[in-house]
mmCIF file of C-alpha atoms (C1' of nucleotides) and ligand atoms in Angstrom:
data_model
loop_
_atom_site.group_PDB
_atom_site.id
_atom_site.type_symbol
_atom_site.label_atom_id
_atom_site.label_comp_id
_atom_site.label_asym_id
_atom_site.label_seq_id
_atom_site.Cartn_x
_atom_site.Cartn_y
_atom_site.Cartn_z
ATOM 1 C CA MET G 1 110.946 -1.766 83.539
ATOM 2 C CA ARG G 2 111.250 1.667 85.025
ATOM 3 C CA SER G 3 109.818 4.773 83.436
ATOM 4 C CA PRO G 4 111.625 6.471 80.560
ATOM 5 C CA THR G 5 112.628 9.206 82.975
ATOM 6 C CA ASP G 6 114.103 6.823 85.492
ATOM 7 C CA LEU G 7 115.873 4.901 82.793
ATOM 8 C CA THR G 8 117.396 8.103 81.561
ATOM 9 C CA ALA G 9 118.939 8.628 84.932
ATOM 10 C CA ALA G 10 120.049 5.001 85.215
ATOM 11 C CA PHE G 11 121.734 5.104 81.822
ATOM 12 C CA ARG G 12 123.612 8.283 82.577
ATOM 13 C CA ALA G 13 124.650 6.867 85.937
ATOM 14 C CA HIS G 14 126.363 4.048 84.063
ATOM 15 C CA GLY G 15 128.138 6.380 81.677
ATOM 16 C CA LEU G 16 125.773 5.489 78.859
ATOM 17 C CA LYS G 17 124.581 8.166 76.493
ATOM 18 C CA LEU G 18 121.047 9.201 75.977
ATOM 19 C CA THR G 19 120.334 9.098 72.294
ATOM 20 C CA PRO G 20 116.992 9.826 70.693
ATOM 21 C CA GLN G 21 116.869 6.249 69.487
ATOM 22 C CA ARG G 22 117.119 4.929 73.018
ATOM 23 C CA GLN G 23 114.586 7.388 74.332
ATOM 24 C CA LEU G 24 112.132 6.406 71.643
ATOM 25 C CA LEU G 25 112.487 2.735 72.538
ATOM 26 C CA PHE G 26 112.142 3.477 76.254
ATOM 27 C CA ARG G 27 108.797 5.113 75.400
ATOM 28 C CA MET G 28 107.655 2.312 73.142
ATOM 29 C CA LEU G 29 108.408 -0.326 75.724
ATOM 30 C CA TYR G 30 107.174 1.361 78.870
ATOM 31 C CA ASP G 31 103.743 0.077 79.816
ATOM 32 C CA ASN G 32 103.693 -2.027 76.638
ATOM 33 C CA ALA G 33 101.790 -5.213 77.448
ATOM 34 C CA THR G 34 101.835 -6.677 73.934
ATOM 35 C CA HIS G 35 105.127 -8.601 74.367
ATOM 36 C CA PRO G 36 106.489 -7.274 71.060
ATOM 37 C CA SER G 37 109.186 -8.900 68.948
ATOM 38 C CA ALA G 38 112.313 -6.971 67.997
ATOM 39 C CA ASP G 39 110.972 -6.587 64.500
ATOM 40 C CA ALA G 40 107.587 -5.323 65.688
ATOM 41 C CA LEU G 41 109.412 -2.673 67.706
ATOM 42 C CA PHE G 42 111.633 -1.839 64.779
ATOM 43 C CA MET G 43 108.657 -1.220 62.542
ATOM 44 C CA ALA G 44 106.846 0.831 65.141
ATOM 45 C CA ALA G 45 109.968 2.847 65.807
ATOM 46 C CA SER G 46 110.548 3.389 62.111
ATOM 47 C CA ALA G 47 107.184 5.099 61.914
ATOM 48 C CA GLU G 48 108.279 7.734 64.398
ATOM 49 C CA MET G 49 111.921 7.837 63.416
ATOM 50 C CA PRO G 50 112.468 6.867 59.771
ATOM 51 C CA GLY G 51 115.999 5.645 59.264
ATOM 52 C CA ILE G 52 116.512 4.083 62.656
ATOM 53 C CA SER G 53 118.546 0.935 62.216
ATOM 54 C CA ARG G 54 117.246 -2.513 63.006
ATOM 55 C CA ARG G 55 120.658 -3.097 64.559
ATOM 56 C CA THR G 56 120.147 -0.259 67.039
ATOM 57 C CA VAL G 57 116.826 -1.753 68.125
ATOM 58 C CA TYR G 58 118.496 -5.080 68.806
ATOM 59 C CA GLN G 59 121.330 -3.392 70.626
ATOM 60 C CA THR G 60 119.109 -1.355 72.877
ATOM 61 C CA LEU G 61 116.917 -4.351 73.687
ATOM 62 C CA ASN G 62 119.997 -6.357 74.581
ATOM 63 C CA ASP G 63 121.206 -3.558 76.833
ATOM 64 C CA LEU G 64 117.903 -3.291 78.656
ATOM 65 C CA VAL G 65 117.803 -7.062 79.146
ATOM 66 C CA ALA G 66 121.365 -7.069 80.498
ATOM 67 C CA MET G 67 120.382 -4.330 82.923
ATOM 68 C CA GLY G 68 117.421 -6.317 84.125
ATOM 69 C CA GLU G 69 114.978 -3.717 82.936
ATOM 70 C CA LEU G 70 113.503 -5.913 80.254
ATOM 71 C CA ARG G 71 112.714 -9.608 80.043
ATOM 72 C CA GLN G 72 113.390 -11.599 76.932
ATOM 73 C CA ILE G 73 110.928 -14.434 76.362
ATOM 74 C CA ALA G 74 111.472 -17.288 73.956
ATOM 75 C CA ILE G 75 108.344 -19.175 73.136
ATOM 76 C CA GLY G 76 108.947 -21.532 70.328
ATOM 77 C CA THR G 77 111.375 -21.391 67.471
ATOM 78 C CA GLY G 78 110.306 -18.034 66.181
ATOM 79 C CA SER G 79 111.591 -14.641 67.192
ATOM 80 C CA ALA G 80 112.120 -13.549 70.778
ATOM 81 C CA ARG G 81 109.505 -11.425 72.510
ATOM 82 C CA PHE G 82 110.249 -8.641 74.954
ATOM 83 C CA ASP G 83 108.442 -7.893 78.175
ATOM 84 C CA PRO G 84 108.819 -4.708 80.229
ATOM 85 C CA ASN G 85 107.069 -6.543 83.067
ATOM 86 C CA VAL G 86 109.912 -8.092 84.967
ATOM 87 C CA ASP G 87 107.770 -9.270 87.861
ATOM 88 C CA ASP G 88 107.420 -13.007 88.315
ATOM 89 C CA HIS G 89 104.706 -14.157 85.985
ATOM 90 C CA HIS G 90 103.850 -16.568 83.204
ATOM 91 C CA HIS G 91 102.126 -16.429 79.781
ATOM 92 C CA VAL G 92 99.334 -17.631 77.529
ATOM 93 C CA VAL G 93 100.023 -17.591 73.830
ATOM 94 C CA CYS G 94 97.511 -17.794 71.034
ATOM 95 C CA THR G 95 98.662 -20.473 68.601
ATOM 96 C CA ALA G 96 96.854 -18.748 65.800
ATOM 97 C CA CYS G 97 97.803 -15.057 66.040
ATOM 98 C CA GLY G 98 100.613 -15.053 68.536
ATOM 99 C CA GLU G 99 98.855 -12.769 71.014
ATOM 100 C CA MET G 100 100.506 -13.148 74.365
ATOM 101 C CA ARG G 101 99.061 -12.273 77.752
ATOM 102 C CA ASP G 102 100.286 -12.324 81.302
ATOM 103 C CA VAL G 103 99.176 -15.151 83.586
ATOM 104 C CA TYR G 104 99.658 -15.070 87.287
ATOM 105 C CA VAL G 105 99.927 -18.438 88.953
ATOM 106 C CA ASP G 106 99.437 -18.361 92.706
ATOM 107 C CA ASP G 107 102.449 -20.437 93.558
ATOM 108 C CA VAL G 108 104.283 -22.973 91.492
ATOM 109 C CA ASP G 109 105.100 -25.801 93.821
ATOM 110 C CA LEU G 110 108.361 -27.077 92.370
ATOM 111 C CA ALA G 111 108.225 -29.544 95.186
ATOM 112 C CA GLY G 112 105.501 -31.498 93.488
ATOM 113 C CA ALA G 113 107.717 -32.244 90.545
ATOM 114 C CA ALA G 114 109.500 -35.565 90.132
ATOM 115 C CA GLY G 115 112.722 -35.731 88.148
ATOM 116 C CA LEU G 116 114.492 -32.606 89.297
ATOM 117 C CA ASP G 117 117.144 -34.710 91.049
ATOM 118 C CA GLY G 118 120.450 -32.909 91.157
ATOM 119 C CA PHE G 119 119.271 -29.814 89.336
ATOM 120 C CA ASP G 120 119.332 -26.536 91.209
ATOM 121 C CA VAL G 121 116.394 -24.889 89.554
ATOM 122 C CA THR G 122 116.661 -21.122 89.315
ATOM 123 C CA SER G 123 113.582 -20.324 87.238
ATOM 124 C CA THR G 124 110.332 -21.843 86.111
ATOM 125 C CA ASP G 125 108.520 -20.815 82.992
ATOM 126 C CA ILE G 126 104.988 -21.875 82.280
ATOM 127 C CA VAL G 127 103.505 -21.343 78.847
ATOM 128 C CA PHE G 128 99.849 -22.032 78.237
ATOM 129 C CA ARG G 129 98.928 -22.443 74.563
ATOM 130 C CA GLY G 130 95.532 -22.157 72.983
ATOM 131 C CA ARG G 131 93.443 -19.790 70.931
ATOM 132 C CA CYS G 132 92.289 -16.378 71.952
ATOM 133 C CA THR G 133 88.677 -15.364 71.846
ATOM 134 C CA ARG G 134 89.010 -13.487 68.595
ATOM 135 C CA CYS G 135 90.777 -16.265 66.699
ATOM 136 C CA ARG G 136 88.284 -18.817 67.958
ATOM 137 C CA ARG G 137 85.348 -16.737 66.864
ATOM 138 C CA ARG G 138 86.788 -16.084 63.442
ATOM 139 C CA GLY G 139 87.621 -19.727 63.072
ATOM 140 C CA ARG G 140 91.248 -18.983 62.432
ATOM 141 C CA PRO G 141 92.970 -22.383 62.186
ATOM 142 C CA SER G 142 95.405 -23.743 64.661
ATOM 143 C CA PRO G 143 98.826 -24.260 63.109
ATOM 144 C CA SER G 144 99.120 -27.984 63.754
ATOM 145 C CA THR G 145 97.866 -29.593 60.583
ATOM 146 C CA SER G 146 95.551 -32.512 61.167
ATOM 147 C CA ALA G 147 98.447 -34.887 61.554
ATOM 148 C CA LEU G 148 97.982 -37.929 59.407
ATOM 149 C CA ALA G 149 96.068 -35.982 56.778
ATOM 150 C CA SER G 150 99.078 -33.866 55.922
ATOM 151 C CA ILE G 151 101.422 -36.773 55.983
ATOM 152 C CA SER G 152 99.549 -38.968 53.604
ATOM 153 C CA PRO G 153 100.998 -38.556 50.100
ATOM 154 C CA SER G 154 97.727 -39.550 48.499
ATOM 155 C CA ALA G 155 95.779 -36.906 50.415
ATOM 156 C CA THR G 156 97.275 -33.980 48.546
ATOM 157 C CA THR G 157 100.081 -34.190 46.077
ATOM 158 C CA ARG G 158 102.638 -32.908 48.506
ATOM 159 C CA LYS G 159 105.600 -31.161 47.020
ATOM 160 C CA ASP G 160 107.710 -32.069 49.972
ATOM 161 C CA GLN G 161 106.828 -33.247 53.430
ATOM 162 C CA SER G 162 107.304 -29.822 54.865
ATOM 163 C CA MET H 1 106.808 -43.048 69.822
ATOM 164 C CA ARG H 2 106.131 -46.603 68.828
ATOM 165 C CA SER H 3 108.843 -49.126 68.196
ATOM 166 C CA PRO H 4 110.712 -49.119 64.860
ATOM 167 C CA THR H 5 108.787 -52.256 63.923
ATOM 168 C CA ASP H 6 105.411 -50.683 64.654
ATOM 169 C CA LEU H 7 106.367 -47.518 62.825
ATOM 170 C CA THR H 8 107.335 -49.552 59.825
ATOM 171 C CA ALA H 9 103.819 -50.944 59.682
ATOM 172 C CA ALA H 10 102.283 -47.533 60.324
ATOM 173 C CA PHE H 11 104.269 -45.956 57.528
ATOM 174 C CA ARG H 12 103.389 -48.595 55.001
ATOM 175 C CA ALA H 13 99.751 -48.353 56.044
ATOM 176 C CA HIS H 14 99.847 -44.726 54.986
ATOM 177 C CA GLY H 15 101.428 -45.502 51.652
ATOM 178 C CA LEU H 16 104.798 -44.225 52.843
ATOM 179 C CA LYS H 17 107.928 -46.052 51.857
ATOM 180 C CA LEU H 18 110.413 -47.591 54.191
ATOM 181 C CA THR H 19 113.802 -46.277 53.330
ATOM 182 C CA PRO H 20 117.001 -47.180 55.170
ATOM 183 C CA GLN H 21 117.339 -43.541 56.184
ATOM 184 C CA ARG H 22 113.989 -43.609 57.904
ATOM 185 C CA GLN H 23 114.653 -46.928 59.565
ATOM 186 C CA LEU H 24 117.926 -45.611 60.921
ATOM 187 C CA LEU H 25 116.232 -42.597 62.410
ATOM 188 C CA PHE H 26 113.460 -44.714 63.897
ATOM 189 C CA ARG H 27 116.164 -46.665 65.697
ATOM 190 C CA MET H 28 118.065 -43.588 66.830
ATOM 191 C CA LEU H 29 114.939 -42.026 68.270
ATOM 192 C CA TYR H 30 113.270 -45.008 69.881
ATOM 193 C CA ASP H 31 113.939 -45.010 73.619
ATOM 194 C CA ASN H 32 116.171 -41.968 73.214
ATOM 195 C CA ALA H 33 115.797 -39.886 76.349
ATOM 196 C CA THR H 34 118.374 -37.215 75.470
ATOM 197 C CA HIS H 35 115.971 -34.893 73.679
ATOM 198 C CA PRO H 36 118.351 -34.499 70.716
ATOM 199 C CA SER H 37 118.412 -31.613 68.266
ATOM 200 C CA ALA H 38 118.057 -32.210 64.553
ATOM 201 C CA ASP H 39 121.758 -31.609 64.129
ATOM 202 C CA ALA H 40 122.725 -34.020 66.891
ATOM 203 C CA LEU H 41 120.648 -36.676 65.182
ATOM 204 C CA PHE H 42 122.197 -35.807 61.796
ATOM 205 C CA MET H 43 125.693 -36.242 63.187
ATOM 206 C CA ALA H 44 124.854 -39.506 64.917
ATOM 207 C CA ALA H 45 123.148 -40.788 61.805
ATOM 208 C CA SER H 46 126.071 -39.773 59.629
ATOM 209 C CA ALA H 47 128.304 -42.037 61.677
ATOM 210 C CA GLU H 48 126.256 -45.059 60.752
ATOM 211 C CA MET H 49 125.253 -43.888 57.284
ATOM 212 C CA PRO H 50 127.820 -41.554 55.770
ATOM 213 C CA GLY H 51 126.218 -39.381 53.120
ATOM 214 C CA ILE H 52 122.764 -39.138 54.658
ATOM 215 C CA SER H 53 121.417 -35.687 53.978
ATOM 216 C CA ARG H 54 120.706 -33.207 56.709
ATOM 217 C CA ARG H 55 117.570 -32.418 54.728
ATOM 218 C CA THR H 56 116.340 -35.991 55.040
ATOM 219 C CA VAL H 57 116.794 -35.872 58.792
ATOM 220 C CA TYR H 58 114.678 -32.743 59.020
ATOM 221 C CA GLN H 59 112.041 -34.214 56.739
ATOM 222 C CA THR H 60 111.742 -37.439 58.647
ATOM 223 C CA LEU H 61 111.527 -35.614 61.977
ATOM 224 C CA ASN H 62 108.793 -33.377 60.580
ATOM 225 C CA ASP H 63 106.886 -36.415 59.340
ATOM 226 C CA LEU H 64 107.085 -38.126 62.694
ATOM 227 C CA VAL H 65 105.944 -34.959 64.464
ATOM 228 C CA ALA H 66 103.011 -34.616 62.061
ATOM 229 C CA MET H 67 102.054 -38.210 62.749
ATOM 230 C CA GLY H 68 102.124 -37.555 66.477
ATOM 231 C CA GLU H 69 104.897 -40.072 67.026
ATOM 232 C CA LEU H 70 107.401 -37.474 68.016
ATOM 233 C CA ARG H 71 107.182 -34.283 70.024
ATOM 234 C CA GLN H 72 109.038 -31.159 68.998
ATOM 235 C CA ILE H 73 110.136 -29.007 71.929
ATOM 236 C CA ALA H 74 111.258 -25.386 71.592
ATOM 237 C CA ILE H 75 113.147 -24.151 74.608
ATOM 238 C CA GLY H 76 114.663 -20.853 73.900
ATOM 239 C CA THR H 77 115.815 -19.310 70.646
ATOM 240 C CA GLY H 78 118.201 -22.116 69.690
ATOM 241 C CA SER H 79 117.490 -25.270 67.790
ATOM 242 C CA ALA H 80 114.436 -27.433 68.357
ATOM 243 C CA ARG H 81 114.750 -30.612 70.401
ATOM 244 C CA PHE H 82 112.896 -33.842 69.668
ATOM 245 C CA ASP H 83 111.267 -36.135 72.159
ATOM 246 C CA PRO H 84 110.012 -39.655 71.429
ATOM 247 C CA ASN H 85 108.150 -39.511 74.715
ATOM 248 C CA VAL H 86 104.791 -38.154 73.725
ATOM 249 C CA ASP H 87 103.209 -38.711 77.115
ATOM 250 C CA ASP H 88 102.168 -35.624 79.057
ATOM 251 C CA HIS H 89 105.242 -34.384 80.813
ATOM 252 C CA HIS H 90 107.481 -31.367 81.327
ATOM 253 C CA HIS H 91 111.243 -30.623 81.365
ATOM 254 C CA VAL H 92 114.255 -29.308 83.233
ATOM 255 C CA VAL H 93 117.011 -27.798 81.148
ATOM 256 C CA CYS H 94 120.561 -27.149 82.230
ATOM 257 C CA THR H 95 121.424 -23.567 81.344
ATOM 258 C CA ALA H 96 125.078 -24.486 81.063
ATOM 259 C CA CYS H 97 125.234 -27.660 78.967
ATOM 260 C CA GLY H 98 121.700 -27.971 77.590
ATOM 261 C CA GLU H 99 121.010 -31.334 79.183
ATOM 262 C CA MET H 100 117.304 -31.888 79.292
ATOM 263 C CA ARG H 101 115.390 -34.292 81.466
ATOM 264 C CA ASP H 102 111.799 -35.289 81.911
ATOM 265 C CA VAL H 103 109.823 -33.898 84.793
ATOM 266 C CA TYR H 104 106.470 -35.232 85.873
ATOM 267 C CA VAL H 105 104.225 -32.775 87.637
ATOM 268 C CA ASP H 106 101.393 -34.383 89.481
ATOM 269 C CA ASP H 107 98.656 -32.193 88.126
ATOM 270 C CA VAL H 108 98.876 -28.714 86.700
ATOM 271 C CA ASP H 109 95.885 -26.855 88.034
ATOM 272 C CA LEU H 110 95.153 -24.399 85.270
ATOM 273 C CA ALA H 111 92.337 -23.292 87.455
ATOM 274 C CA GLY H 112 94.738 -21.543 89.799
ATOM 275 C CA ALA H 113 95.868 -19.250 87.031
ATOM 276 C CA ALA H 114 94.541 -15.734 86.606
ATOM 277 C CA GLY H 115 94.530 -14.118 83.172
ATOM 278 C CA LEU H 116 93.394 -16.987 80.965
ATOM 279 C CA ASP H 117 90.115 -15.195 80.256
ATOM 280 C CA GLY H 118 88.796 -16.076 76.828
ATOM 281 C CA PHE H 119 91.629 -18.422 75.932
ATOM 282 C CA ASP H 120 90.784 -22.052 75.405
ATOM 283 C CA VAL H 121 94.026 -23.560 76.587
ATOM 284 C CA THR H 122 94.946 -26.768 74.819
ATOM 285 C CA SER H 123 98.375 -27.399 76.289
ATOM 286 C CA THR H 124 100.614 -26.325 79.118
ATOM 287 C CA ASP H 125 104.373 -26.476 78.980
ATOM 288 C CA ILE H 126 106.490 -26.004 82.060
ATOM 289 C CA VAL H 127 110.234 -25.537 81.691
ATOM 290 C CA PHE H 128 112.426 -25.552 84.770
ATOM 291 C CA ARG H 129 115.856 -23.993 84.213
ATOM 292 C CA GLY H 130 118.944 -24.440 86.315
ATOM 293 C CA ARG H 131 122.248 -26.241 86.330
ATOM 294 C CA CYS H 132 122.695 -29.991 86.380
ATOM 295 C CA THR H 133 124.857 -31.693 89.008
ATOM 296 C CA ARG H 134 127.829 -32.095 86.687
ATOM 297 C CA CYS H 135 127.905 -28.461 85.543
ATOM 298 C CA ARG H 136 127.538 -27.204 89.081
ATOM 299 C CA ARG H 137 130.398 -29.370 90.302
ATOM 300 C CA ARG H 138 132.641 -28.300 87.448
ATOM 301 C CA GLY H 139 131.710 -24.717 87.999
ATOM 302 C CA ARG H 140 130.612 -24.278 84.441
ATOM 303 C CA PRO H 141 129.194 -20.732 84.238
ATOM 304 C CA SER H 142 125.590 -19.844 83.659
ATOM 305 C CA PRO H 143 125.079 -17.978 80.423
ATOM 306 C CA SER H 144 123.534 -14.805 81.854
ATOM 307 C CA THR H 145 126.371 -12.336 82.139
ATOM 308 C CA SER H 146 126.436 -10.420 85.371
ATOM 309 C CA ALA H 147 124.064 -7.766 84.055
ATOM 310 C CA LEU H 148 125.355 -4.308 84.761
ATOM 311 C CA ALA H 149 128.944 -5.412 84.516
ATOM 312 C CA SER H 150 128.613 -6.246 80.854
ATOM 313 C CA ILE H 151 126.698 -3.122 80.113
ATOM 314 C CA SER H 152 129.124 -0.669 81.583
ATOM 315 C CA PRO H 153 131.364 0.693 78.834
ATOM 316 C CA SER H 154 134.143 1.501 81.238
ATOM 317 C CA ALA H 155 134.171 -2.056 82.625
ATOM 318 C CA THR H 156 135.672 -3.549 79.516
ATOM 319 C CA THR H 157 136.246 -1.758 76.271
ATOM 320 C CA ARG H 158 133.255 -3.283 74.601
ATOM 321 C CA LYS H 159 133.313 -3.403 70.851
ATOM 322 C CA ASP H 160 129.567 -3.310 70.720
ATOM 323 C CA GLN H 161 126.941 -3.757 73.345
ATOM 324 C CA SER H 162 126.217 -7.337 72.298
ATOM 325 C "C1'" DT M 1 112.497 -56.685 35.502
ATOM 326 C "C1'" DG M 2 110.104 -52.319 34.832
ATOM 327 C "C1'" DC M 3 107.198 -48.625 36.208
ATOM 328 C "C1'" DT M 4 105.199 -45.265 39.152
ATOM 329 C "C1'" DT M 5 105.690 -42.494 42.949
ATOM 330 C "C1'" DG M 6 107.379 -41.316 46.975
ATOM 331 C "C1'" DT M 7 112.195 -40.020 48.696
ATOM 332 C "C1'" DT M 8 116.624 -38.348 49.013
ATOM 333 C "C1'" DC M 9 120.053 -34.913 47.998
ATOM 334 C "C1'" DG M 10 122.344 -30.725 47.599
ATOM 335 C "C1'" DC M 11 122.071 -26.095 47.308
ATOM 336 C "C1'" DA M 12 119.737 -21.747 47.331
ATOM 337 C "C1'" DA M 13 116.846 -18.975 50.072
ATOM 338 C "C1'" DC M 14 114.873 -17.347 54.390
ATOM 339 C "C1'" DT M 15 114.413 -15.780 59.259
ATOM 340 C "C1'" DC M 16 116.363 -14.028 63.316
ATOM 341 C "C1'" DG M 17 120.351 -12.162 65.165
ATOM 342 C "C1'" DT M 18 125.278 -10.843 65.715
ATOM 343 C "C1'" DG M 19 130.269 -9.121 64.222
ATOM 344 C "C1'" DC M 20 132.426 -5.441 62.157
ATOM 345 C "C1'" DA M 21 134.142 -0.878 60.898
ATOM 346 C "C1'" DG M 22 133.426 3.582 59.267
ATOM 347 C "C1'" DA M 23 130.494 7.655 59.991
ATOM 348 C "C1'" DT M 24 128.050 10.210 63.798
ATOM 349 C "C1'" DT M 25 127.015 12.468 67.933
ATOM 350 C "C1'" DG M 26 126.186 13.061 73.120
ATOM 351 C "C1'" DG M 27 127.986 15.700 76.671
ATOM 352 C "C1'" DG M 28 131.867 16.846 79.853
ATOM 353 C "C1'" DC M 29 135.342 20.510 79.592
ATOM 354 C "C1'" DG M 30 137.880 24.737 78.620
ATOM 355 C "C1'" DC W 1 129.821 28.266 72.804
ATOM 356 C "C1'" DG W 2 132.739 25.167 70.387
ATOM 357 C "C1'" DC W 3 136.090 20.935 70.887
ATOM 358 C "C1'" DC W 4 137.188 16.357 71.431
ATOM 359 C "C1'" DC W 5 136.628 11.518 72.109
ATOM 360 C "C1'" DA W 6 134.452 7.702 73.602
ATOM 361 C "C1'" DA W 7 130.016 5.803 73.056
ATOM 362 C "C1'" DT W 8 126.657 5.031 69.374
ATOM 363 C "C1'" DC W 9 124.452 4.299 65.107
ATOM 364 C "C1'" DT W 10 124.156 2.365 60.675
ATOM 365 C "C1'" DG W 11 124.685 -0.773 56.792
ATOM 366 C "C1'" DC W 12 126.200 -4.888 55.381
ATOM 367 C "C1'" DA W 13 128.308 -9.295 55.654
ATOM 368 C "C1'" DC W 14 128.006 -13.428 58.062
ATOM 369 C "C1'" DG W 15 126.223 -17.471 61.007
ATOM 370 C "C1'" DA W 16 122.839 -20.774 62.859
ATOM 371 C "C1'" DG W 17 118.760 -23.249 62.055
ATOM 372 C "C1'" DT W 18 115.388 -24.677 58.870
ATOM 373 C "C1'" DT W 19 112.704 -24.866 54.592
ATOM 374 C "C1'" DG W 20 111.797 -24.527 49.209
ATOM 375 C "C1'" DC W 21 112.975 -26.602 45.022
ATOM 376 C "C1'" DG W 22 113.937 -29.745 41.314
ATOM 377 C "C1'" DA W 23 116.765 -33.348 39.445
ATOM 378 C "C1'" DA W 24 118.379 -37.922 40.460
ATOM 379 C "C1'" DC W 25 117.049 -42.170 42.960
ATOM 380 C "C1'" DA W 26 114.851 -46.154 44.647
ATOM 381 C "C1'" DA W 27 110.922 -48.714 47.407
ATOM 382 C "C1'" DG W 28 107.012 -51.528 46.333
ATOM 383 C "C1'" DC W 29 104.112 -53.649 43.243
ATOM 384 C "C1'" DA W 30 102.688 -55.906 38.656
HETATM 385 MN MN1 LIG I 201 104.469 -10.739 80.397
HETATM 386 MN MN1 LIG I 202 110.792 -35.368 77.490
HETATM 387 ZN ZN1 LIG I 203 94.601 -15.242 68.467
HETATM 388 ZN ZN1 LIG I 204 124.769 -29.121 82.657
#
DNA sequence: TGCTTGTTCGCAACTCGTGCAGATTGGGCG
DNA sequence: CGCCCAATCTGCACGAGTTGCGAACAAGCA
């Protein structure tokens, strides 16, 4: 996304107002490479501006996404992550801590894919999953329980098959 | 996943019981290439077995996933989709109707990706997005609103910036 | 047939977001 | 500088998707 200053101009150009809440979020997002969730941003924003509404954070994020200044990434069932880097790129996600980093793939050859018959593909998302250095070193466990172990009722008196 | 018959044996081997609910789901999933959501399966199952609980459907799906017989796919923020095809493959998703089809990519060269430093990648998911033949022909609209248009307050008296 | 567990049900609770409507406020204008 | 009004913000209810819980049930085995 563009710098807070440029966004300010862009917003005004569209008849949108420049509120302190928006300016704060512009600043928190600009150059932010952590791919934060809406809630992470809300909590960070709350530190600087106690009382800001979670709703306002969602609204501003939606606005920025609609304007093409921010990219919304959905990896998995959890919460959406936001990325100020709107250039064409992909991601690696740590299955243990959720850390997410940019990955640049030279050139995705859609051509080498079989089964796209009839579809007019407009975007391609690649998500690499694994564990980051830190989580591996600390032995933090991968989420996927050891399959059969967790399913066997005799293994542990399961309350439910959650 | 394996055939209903084989699963029956596998379940019993693990001390799990064979209930009619489970057997029904085994049948509904086997050879099912539609990548159904839990709710789609619940509705289909309800037709054959009125009274089956949504909870039971979720539980059985979770069990099968834990056993490695079923693959759970999360594309986007919506509901999870389930895939009895556990072979290594990727997907194309229609952004208009949600149709999802298998895509086989010759060989994903993780090597050609920059930024994976430190991560020990264990899986790679590629999701192609676009519109299927039917939706394109019928002119069904893509979800992404025309950006700036929806953001401009003067364009349409927006109630909120949703 | 009876018993022991694993299962099923139904409903509450939870997470992530969105719809709503009343209270606020940015910012163009006189 | 102060007004006015549309654009915003906030708080809360509500909705989708999924899981926690505990009482009622029922496979599988003796
Ligand atoms: Mn990124
Ligand atoms: Mn598939
Ligand atoms: Zn990690
Ligand atoms: Zn379609």
